[in-house]
CSV table of C-alpha atoms in Angstrom, one decimal:
chain,number,residue,atom,x,y,z
A,1,MET,CA,14.3,8.6,48.8
A,2,SER,CA,12.1,5.7,49.9
A,3,LEU,CA,8.4,5.7,49.1
A,4,LEU,CA,7.5,5.9,52.8
A,5,LYS,CA,9.8,8.8,53.4
A,6,SER,CA,8.5,10.6,50.3
A,7,ALA,CA,4.9,10.0,51.4
A,8,SER,CA,5.8,11.3,54.9
A,9,VAL,CA,7.3,14.4,53.5
A,10,VAL,CA,4.3,15.2,51.3
A,11,SER,CA,1.9,14.3,54.2
A,12,PHE,CA,3.8,16.7,56.6
A,13,PHE,CA,3.7,19.6,54.2
A,14,THR,CA,0.1,18.8,53.3
A,15,LEU,CA,-0.8,18.8,57.0
A,16,LEU,CA,1.0,22.1,57.4
A,17,SER,CA,-1.1,23.4,54.4
A,18,ARG,CA,-4.3,22.2,55.9
A,19,ILE,CA,-3.5,23.6,59.4
A,20,THR,CA,-2.7,27.0,57.9
A,21,GLY,CA,-5.8,26.7,55.7
A,22,LEU,CA,-7.9,26.2,58.9
A,23,ILE,CA,-6.3,29.2,60.5
A,24,ARG,CA,-7.1,31.1,57.3
A,25,GLU,CA,-10.8,30.1,57.5
A,26,LEU,CA,-10.9,30.9,61.2
A,27,LEU,CA,-9.6,34.4,60.6
A,28,ILE,CA,-12.0,35.0,57.7
A,29,ALA,CA,-14.9,33.8,59.8
A,30,TYR,CA,-13.8,35.9,62.8
A,31,ALA,CA,-13.1,39.1,60.8
A,32,PHE,CA,-16.0,38.9,58.3
A,33,GLY,CA,-18.4,36.3,59.7
A,34,ALA,CA,-21.0,34.7,57.4
A,35,SER,CA,-22.5,37.6,55.5
A,36,ALA,CA,-23.4,38.6,52.0
A,37,THR,CA,-19.9,40.0,51.4
A,38,THR,CA,-18.2,36.8,52.7
A,39,ASP,CA,-20.5,34.8,50.5
A,40,ALA,CA,-19.4,37.0,47.6
A,41,PHE,CA,-15.7,36.2,48.3
A,42,ASN,CA,-16.3,32.5,48.7
A,43,VAL,CA,-18.2,32.3,45.4
A,44,ALA,CA,-15.5,34.4,43.6
A,45,PHE,CA,-12.8,32.2,45.0
A,46,ARG,CA,-14.6,29.0,44.1
A,47,ILE,CA,-14.7,29.9,40.4
A,48,PRO,CA,-10.9,29.8,39.7
A,49,ASN,CA,-10.6,27.1,42.4
A,50,LEU,CA,-13.1,24.9,40.6
A,51,LEU,CA,-11.2,25.3,37.3
A,52,ARG,CA,-7.9,24.6,39.1
A,53,ARG,CA,-9.2,21.3,40.5
A,54,LEU,CA,-10.9,20.4,37.3
A,55,PHE,CA,-8.1,21.2,34.8
A,56,ALA,CA,-4.8,22.1,36.6
A,57,GLU,CA,-4.3,19.8,39.6
A,58,GLY,CA,-6.9,17.4,38.3
A,59,ALA,CA,-7.1,16.3,34.7
A,60,PHE,CA,-3.9,18.0,33.5
A,61,SER,CA,-1.7,16.5,36.2
A,62,GLN,CA,-3.3,13.0,35.7
A,63,ALA,CA,-2.6,13.2,32.0
A,64,PHE,CA,0.8,15.0,32.0
A,65,VAL,CA,2.7,13.2,34.7
A,66,PRO,CA,2.4,9.6,33.3
A,67,ILE,CA,3.5,10.8,29.8
A,68,LEU,CA,6.3,12.9,31.3
A,69,ALA,CA,7.6,9.9,33.3
A,70,GLU,CA,7.3,7.6,30.3
A,71,THR,CA,9.2,10.0,28.0
A,72,ARG,CA,12.0,10.4,30.6
A,73,THR,CA,12.3,6.6,31.0
A,74,GLN,CA,12.2,5.7,27.3
A,75,ASN,CA,13.8,8.8,25.6
A,76,GLY,CA,16.0,10.6,28.1
A,77,ASP,CA,16.1,14.1,29.5
A,78,GLU,CA,16.6,16.0,26.2
A,79,ALA,CA,13.3,14.6,24.7
A,80,THR,CA,11.6,15.2,28.1
A,81,HIS,CA,12.7,18.9,28.1
A,82,ALA,CA,11.3,19.3,24.6
A,83,LEU,CA,8.0,17.9,25.8
A,84,ILE,CA,8.0,20.2,28.7
A,85,ASN,CA,8.7,23.2,26.5
A,86,ALA,CA,5.8,22.3,24.1
A,87,VAL,CA,3.3,21.6,26.8
A,88,GLY,CA,4.3,24.7,28.7
A,89,THR,CA,3.9,26.9,25.6
A,90,VAL,CA,0.4,25.5,24.7
A,91,LEU,CA,-0.6,25.8,28.3
A,92,ALA,CA,0.6,29.4,28.7
A,93,ILE,CA,-1.1,30.6,25.5
A,94,SER,CA,-4.3,28.8,26.4
A,95,LEU,CA,-4.3,30.3,29.8
A,96,CYS,CA,-3.9,33.8,28.5
A,97,VAL,CA,-7.1,33.3,26.4
A,98,VAL,CA,-9.0,31.6,29.2
A,99,CYS,CA,-8.1,34.3,31.7
A,100,THR,CA,-9.1,37.1,29.4
A,101,ILE,CA,-12.5,35.5,28.7
A,102,GLY,CA,-12.9,34.8,32.5
A,103,VAL,CA,-12.2,38.4,33.4
A,104,ILE,CA,-14.6,39.8,30.8
A,105,GLY,CA,-17.3,37.3,31.5
A,106,ALA,CA,-17.1,37.4,35.3
A,107,PRO,CA,-20.7,38.4,36.0
A,108,GLY,CA,-22.0,35.5,33.9
A,109,LEU,CA,-19.7,33.0,35.7
A,110,VAL,CA,-21.0,34.3,39.1
A,111,TRP,CA,-24.6,33.9,37.9
A,112,LEU,CA,-23.8,30.3,36.9
A,113,MET,CA,-22.2,29.5,40.2
A,114,ALA,CA,-24.5,31.4,42.6
A,115,SER,CA,-27.4,33.4,41.0
A,116,GLY,CA,-28.9,33.8,44.5
A,117,LEU,CA,-26.3,36.5,45.3
A,118,GLN,CA,-28.5,38.8,43.3
A,119,GLU,CA,-31.1,38.5,46.1
A,120,THR,CA,-28.7,38.9,49.0
A,121,GLY,CA,-26.8,41.8,47.5
A,122,GLY,CA,-23.4,40.2,47.0
A,123,PHE,CA,-23.5,39.7,43.2
A,124,GLU,CA,-21.6,42.9,42.3
A,125,ALA,CA,-18.9,42.3,44.9
A,126,ALA,CA,-18.5,38.7,43.7
A,127,SER,CA,-18.2,39.9,40.1
A,128,VAL,CA,-15.4,42.3,41.0
A,129,MET,CA,-13.5,39.8,43.1
A,130,THR,CA,-13.9,37.2,40.3
A,131,ARG,CA,-12.2,39.6,38.0
A,132,ILE,CA,-9.4,40.2,40.5
A,133,MET,CA,-8.9,36.5,41.2
A,134,PHE,CA,-9.6,34.8,37.9
A,135,PRO,CA,-5.9,35.0,36.7
A,136,TYR,CA,-5.2,32.8,39.8
A,137,ILE,CA,-6.2,29.8,37.6
A,138,GLY,CA,-3.3,30.8,35.2
A,139,PHE,CA,-0.7,30.8,38.0
A,140,MET,CA,-2.0,27.6,39.5
A,141,SER,CA,-2.0,25.8,36.1
A,142,LEU,CA,1.6,26.7,35.7
A,143,VAL,CA,2.2,25.6,39.3
A,144,ALA,CA,0.7,22.2,38.3
A,145,LEU,CA,3.0,22.0,35.4
A,146,SER,CA,6.0,22.7,37.6
A,147,ALA,CA,4.9,20.3,40.3
A,148,GLY,CA,4.4,17.5,37.8
A,149,ILE,CA,8.0,18.0,36.6
A,150,LEU,CA,9.4,18.2,40.1
A,151,ASN,CA,7.5,15.1,41.3
A,152,THR,CA,8.7,13.2,38.3
A,153,TRP,CA,12.2,14.0,39.4
A,154,SER,CA,11.3,12.9,43.0
A,155,ARG,CA,11.5,16.5,44.3
A,156,PHE,CA,8.3,16.3,46.4
A,157,ALA,CA,9.0,18.9,49.1
A,158,VAL,CA,8.7,22.2,47.1
A,159,PRO,CA,5.4,21.3,45.4
A,160,ALA,CA,3.9,20.1,48.7
A,161,VAL,CA,4.8,23.2,50.6
A,162,THR,CA,3.5,25.8,48.0
A,163,PRO,CA,-0.1,25.7,49.2
A,164,VAL,CA,1.1,27.1,52.5
A,165,LEU,CA,2.1,30.3,50.7
A,166,LEU,CA,-1.5,30.9,49.6
A,167,ASN,CA,-2.8,30.5,53.1
A,168,VAL,CA,-0.1,32.8,54.6
A,169,SER,CA,-0.9,35.4,51.9
A,170,VAL,CA,-4.6,35.4,52.6
A,171,ILE,CA,-4.0,35.4,56.4
A,172,SER,CA,-1.7,38.5,55.9
A,173,ALA,CA,-4.5,40.1,53.8
A,174,ALA,CA,-7.0,39.5,56.6
A,175,LEU,CA,-4.8,40.8,59.3
A,176,MET,CA,-3.2,43.8,57.5
A,177,GLY,CA,-5.0,44.4,54.2
A,178,ALA,CA,-8.6,44.5,55.6
A,179,PRO,CA,-7.8,47.3,58.1
A,180,PHE,CA,-6.0,49.3,55.4
A,181,CYS,CA,-9.1,49.0,53.1
A,182,ARG,CA,-11.4,49.9,55.9
A,183,ALA,CA,-9.4,53.0,56.6
A,184,HIS,CA,-9.5,54.1,53.0
A,185,GLY,CA,-13.2,53.5,52.5
A,186,ILE,CA,-12.8,50.3,50.4
A,187,GLU,CA,-14.8,47.1,51.1
A,188,PRO,CA,-12.4,45.2,53.4
A,189,VAL,CA,-13.3,41.8,51.9
A,190,TYR,CA,-11.6,42.9,48.6
A,191,SER,CA,-8.2,42.5,50.4
A,192,LEU,CA,-8.8,38.8,50.5
A,193,ALA,CA,-9.0,38.7,46.7
A,194,VAL,CA,-5.7,40.5,46.4
A,195,GLY,CA,-4.2,38.1,49.0
A,196,VAL,CA,-5.3,35.2,46.8
A,197,MET,CA,-3.6,36.7,43.7
A,198,ILE,CA,-0.4,37.4,45.6
A,199,GLY,CA,-0.5,33.8,46.9
A,200,GLY,CA,-0.7,32.5,43.4
A,201,ILE,CA,2.3,34.5,42.3
A,202,LEU,CA,4.3,33.3,45.3
A,203,GLN,CA,3.4,29.7,44.6
A,204,LEU,CA,4.7,29.9,41.1
A,205,ALA,CA,7.8,31.9,42.0
A,206,VAL,CA,9.0,29.4,44.6
A,207,GLN,CA,9.0,26.6,42.0
A,208,VAL,CA,11.4,28.4,39.7
A,209,PRO,CA,14.7,27.8,41.7
A,210,ALA,CA,13.8,24.1,42.1
A,211,LEU,CA,13.2,23.8,38.3
A,212,LEU,CA,16.5,25.6,37.6
A,213,LYS,CA,18.3,23.1,39.9
A,214,ILE,CA,17.2,20.1,37.8
A,215,HIS,CA,17.7,22.1,34.5
A,216,MET,CA,14.0,21.5,33.5
A,217,THR,CA,12.6,25.1,33.4
A,218,PRO,CA,10.1,25.3,30.6
A,219,ARG,CA,11.0,27.6,27.7
A,220,ILE,CA,7.7,29.2,26.9
A,221,GLY,CA,7.0,31.0,23.6
A,222,LEU,CA,3.9,33.3,23.3
A,223,SER,CA,4.0,33.9,19.5
A,224,PRO,CA,1.5,32.3,17.0
A,225,ASN,CA,4.5,30.5,15.5
A,226,ALA,CA,5.5,29.1,18.9
A,227,TRP,CA,1.9,27.9,19.4
A,228,ARG,CA,1.9,26.1,16.0
A,229,THR,CA,5.3,24.4,16.7
A,230,ALA,CA,4.4,23.4,20.2
A,231,ARG,CA,0.9,22.1,19.2
A,232,ALA,CA,2.5,19.9,16.6
A,233,HIS,CA,4.6,18.0,19.2
A,234,PRO,CA,3.1,14.5,19.5
A,235,GLY,CA,3.3,14.6,23.3
A,236,VAL,CA,0.9,17.6,23.4
A,237,GLY,CA,-1.7,15.6,21.5
A,238,ARG,CA,-1.3,12.7,23.9
A,239,VAL,CA,-1.7,14.9,26.9
A,240,LEU,CA,-4.9,16.5,25.5
A,241,ARG,CA,-6.4,13.1,24.6
A,242,GLN,CA,-5.7,11.7,28.0
A,243,MET,CA,-7.2,14.8,29.7
A,244,ALA,CA,-10.6,14.1,28.3
A,245,PRO,CA,-11.5,11.0,30.4
A,246,ALA,CA,-9.7,12.6,33.4
A,247,VAL,CA,-11.9,15.7,33.1
A,248,LEU,CA,-14.9,13.5,33.1
A,249,GLY,CA,-13.8,11.7,36.3
A,250,VAL,CA,-12.8,14.9,38.2
A,251,SER,CA,-15.9,16.9,37.1
A,252,VAL,CA,-18.3,14.7,39.1
A,253,ALA,CA,-17.1,16.2,42.5
A,254,GLN,CA,-16.8,19.7,41.0
A,255,LEU,CA,-20.3,19.6,39.5
A,256,SER,CA,-21.6,18.6,43.0
A,257,LEU,CA,-19.8,21.6,44.5
A,258,LEU,CA,-21.3,23.9,41.9
A,259,ILE,CA,-24.8,22.6,42.6
A,260,ASN,CA,-24.4,22.9,46.3
A,261,THR,CA,-23.1,26.5,46.0
A,262,GLN,CA,-26.0,27.4,43.7
A,263,ILE,CA,-28.6,26.0,46.1
A,264,ALA,CA,-26.9,27.7,49.1
A,265,SER,CA,-26.9,31.1,47.4
A,266,HIS,CA,-30.7,31.0,47.4
A,267,ILE,CA,-31.1,30.1,51.1
A,268,GLY,CA,-30.0,33.4,52.4
A,269,ALA,CA,-27.0,35.6,53.2
A,270,GLY,CA,-24.2,33.5,54.9
A,271,ALA,CA,-25.3,30.1,53.7
A,272,VAL,CA,-22.5,29.9,51.1
A,273,SER,CA,-20.0,30.7,53.8
A,274,TRP,CA,-21.4,28.1,56.2
A,275,LEU,CA,-21.0,25.5,53.4
A,276,THR,CA,-17.5,26.7,52.7
A,277,TYR,CA,-16.4,26.4,56.3
A,278,ALA,CA,-17.9,22.9,56.6
A,279,ASP,CA,-16.3,21.8,53.3
A,280,ARG,CA,-12.8,22.9,54.6
A,281,LEU,CA,-13.3,20.7,57.7
A,282,MET,CA,-14.4,17.8,55.6
A,283,GLU,CA,-11.4,18.1,53.3
A,284,PHE,CA,-8.9,18.3,56.2
A,285,PRO,CA,-8.2,14.5,56.7
A,286,THR,CA,-8.7,13.6,53.0
A,287,ALA,CA,-5.4,15.1,51.9
A,288,MET,CA,-3.3,13.5,54.6
A,289,LEU,CA,-3.5,10.2,52.9
A,290,GLY,CA,-5.0,10.4,49.4
A,291,VAL,CA,-3.1,13.4,48.2
A,292,ALA,CA,0.3,12.2,49.6
A,293,LEU,CA,0.1,8.7,48.2
A,294,GLY,CA,-1.2,9.9,44.8
A,295,VAL,CA,1.6,12.5,44.4
A,296,VAL,CA,4.3,10.0,45.4
A,297,LEU,CA,3.0,6.9,43.6
A,298,LEU,CA,1.8,8.3,40.2
A,299,PRO,CA,5.3,9.1,38.8
A,300,GLN,CA,6.7,5.8,40.2
A,301,LEU,CA,3.8,3.7,38.7
A,302,SER,CA,4.2,5.6,35.4
A,303,ARG,CA,7.9,4.8,35.2
A,304,ALA,CA,7.3,1.1,36.0
A,305,GLN,CA,4.6,0.9,33.4
A,306,ALA,CA,6.8,2.7,30.8
A,307,SER,CA,9.7,0.3,31.3
A,308,GLY,CA,7.4,-2.8,31.3
A,309,ASP,CA,8.4,-3.7,34.8
A,310,ILE,CA,5.1,-5.5,35.8
A,311,HIS,CA,6.5,-6.8,39.1
A,312,ARG,CA,7.6,-3.3,40.2
A,313,PHE,CA,4.2,-1.9,39.2
A,314,SER,CA,2.4,-4.6,41.2
A,315,ASP,CA,4.7,-4.1,44.2
A,316,LEU,CA,4.1,-0.3,44.2
A,317,LEU,CA,0.3,-0.7,44.0
A,318,ASP,CA,0.4,-3.4,46.7
A,319,TRP,CA,2.4,-1.1,49.0
A,320,GLY,CA,0.0,1.8,48.5
A,321,LEU,CA,-3.1,-0.3,49.1
A,322,ARG,CA,-1.6,-1.9,52.2
A,323,LEU,CA,-0.6,1.6,53.6
A,324,VAL,CA,-4.1,3.0,53.0
A,325,LEU,CA,-5.7,0.0,54.7
A,326,LEU,CA,-3.3,0.2,57.6
A,327,LEU,CA,-3.9,3.9,58.3
């Protein structure tokens, strides 16, 4: 598949994701407005989303994909599968610990993100929904692992289309789950939190057939012995070391988002929701170009660098820069 065609495929599905995301936000705004309960949902959703952008799709992908592509180029598929198994095991066990801590410490996380919700009355609802949605970071980290593998094998369509499933799930929750909750005396906004969790499960489930097709499904062990064996793999250490500077780079934007949310929570009920709606509109065009080119070019650049093909590396970088400037 040509680079332009690959970028077009990713851009199309990213556009579809952004369109369904806008529909999702429109429905939430229409059904719930900008209120204390909507603020509570947006804050609760931002906590796992911030960690997803920081560690899963951000630092982890930036560190894992180049090492994966290099291993495949230099050592073949068997060694690559061993790396995938080791990274998958360490990631899965780490996520179990992080999600447990996140669920237990949800009120503290909400206070760090938006302490002003204590004044507007949305703090308790945000804590409950954080507990419901925090495992979403676990599913999305495994989705990032799967997407990195598929992108390295130039299977771009499945990872690109998965965010649509989250939007469809939340839209369904707004249309069907909210009336059900309302009829049974449950706060309707809780249905959105359940929709997010179902969306995370669907995003991971849809990756499995694609991984089976290329025979690269991670074999994950959850025992202490499996952890020690996986942690001893040299590729795992390399991924962790390369994640450190990547976390620093990605954290700048996420720290800004955290500060904005904290300030908005003290302005009054609805302010966090207004900020969220505006943020979604701002992000709409960004992904059309940046996300698509990054997804397509990163594995290609990594393979060129691993094989020592400087001319190929230069040509790829030149192609990407020219396309960015043209568009």
